[in-house]
């Protein structure tokens, strides 16, 4: 079996224990250890303690470049705060402190979910009947310090894991006993919340709460205070009546929660039970009320009865899932065109000037900070001038800082992030230029990800079949309508552009069936343009809107091309949004040109900067910067 270039660090962090392992090759886990979280001040101290206790074959520690952490709480952004423990940390800061190239942090049940397709038959035990359908959605939940909930959705050759907090849904009692337990929880837990979730009962602390609630309900005044492991031990080994009833209630509640998950996700691929409690119950769980309560779903009994339920018995299932996520991340980075940027910087160190070398060291040490910081902050942190930062970027083949950040972002995450950086009054001209270009590039990528082929096709077909096309816009977006008129007139298509509200209503009143009104609006809420839409549709014309999603205009139009964006309100001028609307017009123009006959394409005039006083047909000069290689090239240059 192939081995990795360096061992990979894997961790499974819960509210009580932090489990660690090294993976030396695919599925080869060694030097596993379990440390109590309470024995260490923070996550970094726990990792250092584990690493300090490792034994190496040749005596010299090996460099660990990549790590994956599965942790029992939501993971959103860079800051991680544990729900059931006080540890918190920055992912990027932790990566730097540990000297790692890659640190992936995921929810522990997301990691466990990704392990399910990799489990063998000996790694699970079926409880009850049912037959899994393949491929179908799979559900996962498990009790430990909390109640984890996740799922897997089949996607092509792989799976998409759901990161959820389904354990925090409201607990619903099934009978009077469970109602009494709920009332006890209301009295016992923090009354400020007034919320009892399933996690409050289906967990280690939940076992203890159920035990105390049943003791109160049964009038057992001298019931000893027991922790969850002791409750389980006294039930299974000593057959203590109160502890047995506690386990009975616990397993019944888990059955209801599992059934709820099954019908919510449509988990025809099965429901899997993990966590630290159920696997330790052994055969008792198989004969517990779990499966009976799972199938007790009223009109949906037949539906859930066909869904199998499994207990995960594999010892290192979470490690397998975390390893799979890390491997996928590294594979994506290797396949990404921008993934080599950090390696390129390392190789280029000997050719950089001393000042550029300081920028390189900053990028290698704090890549995510560089990704988000303005040029002034990057220059200050590296102790160089702003032009030096630009020279460094160009030495790597980038056009400037914005281009460098896009490549860096792709190398760090496997995707280009969609971000917007606010323009500030104290920005230098260099910062201003970088922000405007960066914001525009990010917005274009975001619109590209939202493009809908069907709506573009429908809009194009409408324009091709139109007897007349009228473009409507107001204010700063008037130039977009005028640019559209310029392009479509070059096709010989009757069209006009209206940017005055009074003329717009007059133009809408003379539209007829077969005509198309193209309404261009950033927010899609202007009453003048909404009136145009209503007038046009009353006359039998079709309406194509270029606007924001969920706007009144988007809902009224026959076809809507979505342009969502973040505008820099500090400038009080539309910059990014106007460019996006112009690009959508370009898409429509090119689409129409591609579907018209070749003669109409060849007959197009030249670019935007021709002398309009001269005949356009047959002219041979091109707009500056527009390639003459294709007759479509001149369609994407904007008129003045």
Short mmCIF file of C-alpha atoms in Angstrom, two decimals, residues 25-278:
data_model
loop_
_atom_site.label_atom_id
_atom_site.label_comp_id
_atom_site.label_asym_id
_atom_site.label_seq_id
_atom_site.Cartn_x
_atom_site.Cartn_y
_atom_site.Cartn_z
CA UNK A 25 -0.81 5.74 4.24
CA UNK A 26 -4.41 5.41 3.03
CA UNK A 27 -6.32 3.88 5.97
CA UNK A 28 -3.15 3.16 7.98
CA UNK A 29 -3.64 4.75 11.43
CA UNK A 30 -0.87 4.56 14.02
CA UNK A 31 0.07 6.02 17.40
CA UNK A 32 -3.53 6.59 18.45
CA UNK A 33 -4.05 8.35 21.76
CA UNK A 34 -6.97 9.74 23.74
CA UNK A 35 -6.38 12.79 25.95
CA UNK A 36 -8.81 14.35 28.41
CA UNK A 37 -9.71 17.87 27.31
CA UNK A 38 -9.82 19.01 30.95
CA UNK A 39 -6.11 18.19 31.30
CA UNK A 40 -5.09 20.79 28.72
CA UNK A 41 -5.58 24.55 28.67
CA UNK A 42 -6.54 24.75 25.02
CA UNK A 43 -6.52 22.86 21.74
CA UNK A 44 -2.94 23.84 20.91
CA UNK A 45 -1.70 22.50 24.24
CA UNK A 46 -3.50 19.18 23.61
CA UNK A 47 -1.94 18.81 20.15
CA UNK A 48 1.51 19.64 21.49
CA UNK A 49 1.10 17.09 24.27
CA UNK A 50 0.18 14.41 21.74
CA UNK A 51 3.06 15.28 19.41
CA UNK A 52 5.51 15.29 22.33
CA UNK A 53 4.50 11.73 23.19
CA UNK A 54 5.07 10.28 19.72
CA UNK A 55 7.78 7.73 19.11
CA UNK A 56 9.64 7.73 15.80
CA UNK A 57 11.45 4.77 14.25
CA UNK A 58 14.71 6.59 13.56
CA UNK A 59 14.42 8.77 16.65
CA UNK A 60 14.08 12.02 14.70
CA UNK A 61 10.58 13.53 14.48
CA UNK A 62 9.11 13.64 10.97
CA UNK A 63 7.66 16.81 9.54
CA UNK A 64 3.83 16.81 9.54
CA UNK A 65 2.57 18.97 6.69
CA UNK A 66 -1.17 18.23 6.63
CA UNK A 67 -3.81 17.75 9.32
CA UNK A 68 -7.57 17.28 9.58
CA UNK A 69 -9.55 18.04 12.73
CA UNK A 70 -13.08 16.75 13.36
CA UNK A 71 -14.61 18.81 16.15
CA UNK A 72 -17.94 18.67 18.01
CA UNK A 73 -19.42 22.03 17.00
CA UNK A 74 -20.38 24.01 13.88
CA UNK A 75 -17.46 25.15 11.72
CA UNK A 76 -18.12 28.42 9.90
CA UNK A 77 -15.34 30.70 8.80
CA UNK A 78 -11.97 30.90 10.49
CA UNK A 79 -13.03 31.10 14.14
CA UNK A 80 -13.91 27.85 15.92
CA UNK A 81 -15.76 27.93 19.24
CA UNK A 82 -16.73 24.62 20.82
CA UNK A 83 -20.37 24.28 21.90
CA UNK A 84 -19.84 21.87 24.79
CA UNK A 85 -16.38 23.00 25.93
CA UNK A 86 -14.49 26.26 26.32
CA UNK A 87 -11.82 25.72 23.65
CA UNK A 88 -11.72 28.20 20.77
CA UNK A 89 -9.13 29.06 18.15
CA UNK A 90 -8.44 30.57 14.73
CA UNK A 91 -7.89 27.92 12.07
CA UNK A 92 -5.23 29.88 10.21
CA UNK A 93 -3.45 30.95 13.39
CA UNK A 94 -3.45 27.34 14.59
CA UNK A 95 -2.05 26.18 11.26
CA UNK A 96 0.81 28.65 11.61
CA UNK A 97 1.52 27.76 15.25
CA UNK A 98 1.67 24.07 14.39
CA UNK A 99 3.82 24.67 11.30
CA UNK A 100 1.35 23.01 8.91
CA UNK A 101 0.85 23.59 5.20
CA UNK A 102 -2.79 22.46 5.39
CA UNK A 103 -5.23 22.39 8.29
CA UNK A 104 -8.78 21.25 7.57
CA UNK A 105 -11.34 21.65 10.37
CA UNK A 106 -14.79 20.07 9.96
CA UNK A 107 -17.75 19.18 12.12
CA UNK A 108 -17.19 15.75 13.69
CA UNK A 109 -20.43 14.34 12.34
CA UNK A 110 -19.64 15.64 8.87
CA UNK A 111 -16.43 13.62 9.11
CA UNK A 112 -18.28 10.57 10.41
CA UNK A 113 -20.79 10.89 7.57
CA UNK A 114 -18.00 10.90 4.99
CA UNK A 115 -16.73 7.65 6.50
CA UNK A 116 -19.98 5.74 5.91
CA UNK A 117 -19.34 4.79 2.25
CA UNK A 118 -15.94 3.45 3.33
CA UNK A 119 -17.20 1.16 6.09
CA UNK A 120 -17.22 -2.60 5.53
CA UNK A 121 -19.97 -4.97 6.68
CA UNK A 122 -17.95 -5.87 9.79
CA UNK A 123 -17.88 -2.18 10.76
CA UNK A 124 -21.65 -1.93 11.33
CA UNK A 125 -24.46 -3.97 12.94
CA UNK A 126 -28.02 -3.82 11.65
CA UNK A 127 -30.82 -3.38 14.16
CA UNK A 128 -34.25 -4.49 12.95
CA UNK A 129 -35.41 -4.98 9.38
CA UNK A 130 -35.37 -2.91 6.23
CA UNK A 131 -33.25 -2.91 3.09
CA UNK A 132 -31.02 -0.03 2.01
CA UNK A 133 -31.48 1.41 -1.47
CA UNK A 134 -28.31 2.35 -3.32
CA UNK A 135 -27.58 5.06 -4.11
CA UNK A 136 -29.89 7.00 -1.80
CA UNK A 137 -29.68 9.58 0.95
CA UNK A 138 -28.15 8.29 4.20
CA UNK A 139 -28.91 9.69 7.65
CA UNK A 140 -26.55 9.74 10.62
CA UNK A 141 -26.95 10.61 14.29
CA UNK A 142 -25.18 9.71 17.46
CA UNK A 143 -25.07 10.52 21.13
CA UNK A 144 -21.99 11.45 23.10
CA UNK A 145 -21.30 14.68 24.92
CA UNK A 146 -23.99 16.07 22.59
CA UNK A 147 -26.25 14.77 19.84
CA UNK A 148 -24.71 14.91 16.39
CA UNK A 149 -26.83 14.83 13.24
CA UNK A 150 -25.68 14.67 9.63
CA UNK A 151 -26.43 13.02 6.32
CA UNK A 152 -24.99 12.06 2.96
CA UNK A 153 -26.44 12.93 -0.43
CA UNK A 154 -25.22 10.96 -3.49
CA UNK A 155 -23.65 13.24 -6.11
CA UNK A 156 -22.24 11.60 -9.21
CA UNK A 157 -19.39 9.34 -8.20
CA UNK A 158 -19.14 10.82 -4.72
CA UNK A 159 -21.15 12.15 -1.80
CA UNK A 160 -22.06 15.51 -0.31
CA UNK A 161 -22.03 15.60 3.50
CA UNK A 162 -24.55 17.76 5.34
CA UNK A 163 -23.21 19.85 8.19
CA UNK A 164 -26.22 20.28 10.47
CA UNK A 165 -27.11 21.06 14.06
CA UNK A 166 -30.20 18.86 14.00
CA UNK A 167 -29.62 17.77 17.58
CA UNK A 168 -30.94 21.13 18.73
CA UNK A 169 -34.47 20.71 17.36
CA UNK A 170 -37.24 20.86 19.98
CA UNK A 171 -37.87 17.72 21.99
CA UNK A 172 -41.44 16.41 21.61
CA UNK A 173 -42.74 14.03 24.32
CA UNK A 174 -44.53 10.87 23.17
CA UNK A 175 -46.36 9.88 26.37
CA UNK A 176 -47.04 11.05 29.93
CA UNK A 177 -43.69 9.80 31.21
CA UNK A 178 -41.82 11.82 28.64
CA UNK A 179 -44.04 14.81 29.39
CA UNK A 180 -42.99 14.57 33.05
CA UNK A 181 -39.35 14.42 31.96
CA UNK A 182 -39.87 17.56 29.86
CA UNK A 183 -41.43 19.39 32.83
CA UNK A 184 -38.48 18.34 35.01
CA UNK A 185 -36.07 19.65 32.35
CA UNK A 186 -37.92 22.95 32.26
CA UNK A 187 -37.43 23.31 36.02
CA UNK A 188 -33.82 22.12 36.01
CA UNK A 189 -32.28 23.77 32.96
CA UNK A 190 -31.66 27.47 32.50
CA UNK A 191 -35.14 29.04 32.41
CA UNK A 192 -33.81 31.95 30.36
CA UNK A 193 -33.80 29.73 27.27
CA UNK A 194 -37.13 27.94 27.74
CA UNK A 195 -36.00 25.45 25.11
CA UNK A 196 -35.41 21.72 25.60
CA UNK A 197 -33.77 20.11 22.59
CA UNK A 198 -33.31 16.43 21.83
CA UNK A 199 -29.61 16.91 22.63
CA UNK A 200 -30.55 17.77 26.23
CA UNK A 201 -31.83 14.20 26.62
CA UNK A 202 -30.11 12.05 23.97
CA UNK A 203 -26.54 12.54 25.17
CA UNK A 204 -24.30 11.75 28.13
CA UNK A 205 -25.63 14.70 30.15
CA UNK A 206 -29.08 13.73 28.86
CA UNK A 207 -28.81 10.26 30.39
CA UNK A 208 -28.09 11.91 33.73
CA UNK A 209 -31.03 14.30 33.31
CA UNK A 210 -33.43 11.45 32.45
CA UNK A 211 -32.15 9.51 35.49
CA UNK A 212 -32.84 12.42 37.84
CA UNK A 213 -36.22 13.12 36.25
CA UNK A 214 -37.33 9.48 36.65
CA UNK A 215 -36.10 9.43 40.25
CA UNK A 216 -38.22 12.50 40.93
CA UNK A 217 -41.21 11.03 39.08
CA UNK A 218 -40.95 7.64 40.85
CA UNK A 219 -40.40 9.19 44.29
CA UNK A 220 -36.91 7.69 44.70
CA UNK A 221 -35.61 10.28 47.15
CA UNK A 222 -32.39 8.41 47.99
CA UNK A 223 -31.28 7.80 44.39
CA UNK A 224 -27.49 8.28 44.29
CA UNK A 225 -26.07 10.93 41.95
CA UNK A 226 -24.63 9.01 39.01
CA UNK A 227 -22.76 10.02 35.90
CA UNK A 228 -23.66 8.56 32.49
CA UNK A 229 -21.05 5.72 32.48
CA UNK A 230 -22.20 4.60 35.92
CA UNK A 231 -25.87 4.66 34.88
CA UNK A 232 -25.08 2.44 31.89
CA UNK A 233 -22.94 0.07 34.00
CA UNK A 234 -25.54 -0.32 36.77
CA UNK A 235 -28.26 -0.97 34.19
CA UNK A 236 -26.38 -3.60 32.18
CA UNK A 237 -24.42 -5.32 34.94
CA UNK A 238 -26.46 -4.78 38.11
CA UNK A 239 -29.92 -4.60 36.50
CA UNK A 240 -30.75 -1.55 38.63
CA UNK A 241 -34.44 -0.75 38.00
CA UNK A 242 -34.07 3.02 37.82
CA UNK A 243 -31.02 2.81 35.55
CA UNK A 244 -32.74 0.27 33.29
CA UNK A 245 -35.74 2.55 32.94
CA UNK A 246 -33.36 5.41 32.13
CA UNK A 247 -31.80 3.40 29.30
CA UNK A 248 -35.25 2.36 28.09
CA UNK A 249 -36.38 5.99 27.80
CA UNK A 250 -33.05 7.00 26.23
CA UNK A 251 -33.25 4.36 23.48
CA UNK A 252 -36.91 5.16 22.80
CA UNK A 253 -36.16 8.85 22.35
CA UNK A 254 -33.27 7.98 20.05
CA UNK A 255 -35.67 5.88 17.95
CA UNK A 256 -38.04 8.82 17.55
CA UNK A 257 -35.20 11.20 16.66
CA UNK A 258 -33.87 8.70 14.10
CA UNK A 259 -37.32 8.33 12.51
CA UNK A 260 -37.69 12.11 12.34
CA UNK A 261 -34.35 12.31 10.53
CA UNK A 262 -35.34 9.49 8.17
CA UNK A 263 -38.54 11.18 7.00
CA UNK A 264 -36.92 14.62 6.90
CA UNK A 265 -34.05 13.56 4.64
CA UNK A 266 -35.80 10.69 2.87
CA UNK A 267 -32.99 8.43 4.08
CA UNK A 268 -33.81 5.35 2.00
CA UNK A 269 -30.11 4.44 2.16
CA UNK A 270 -30.44 3.80 5.89
CA UNK A 271 -29.95 5.48 9.24
CA UNK A 272 -26.60 5.01 10.99
CA UNK A 273 -26.08 5.42 14.75
CA UNK A 274 -22.67 6.54 15.98
CA UNK A 275 -21.38 8.44 19.00
CA UNK A 276 -19.83 7.13 22.17
CA UNK A 277 -22.89 5.76 23.99
CA UNK A 278 -24.89 3.39 21.77
#
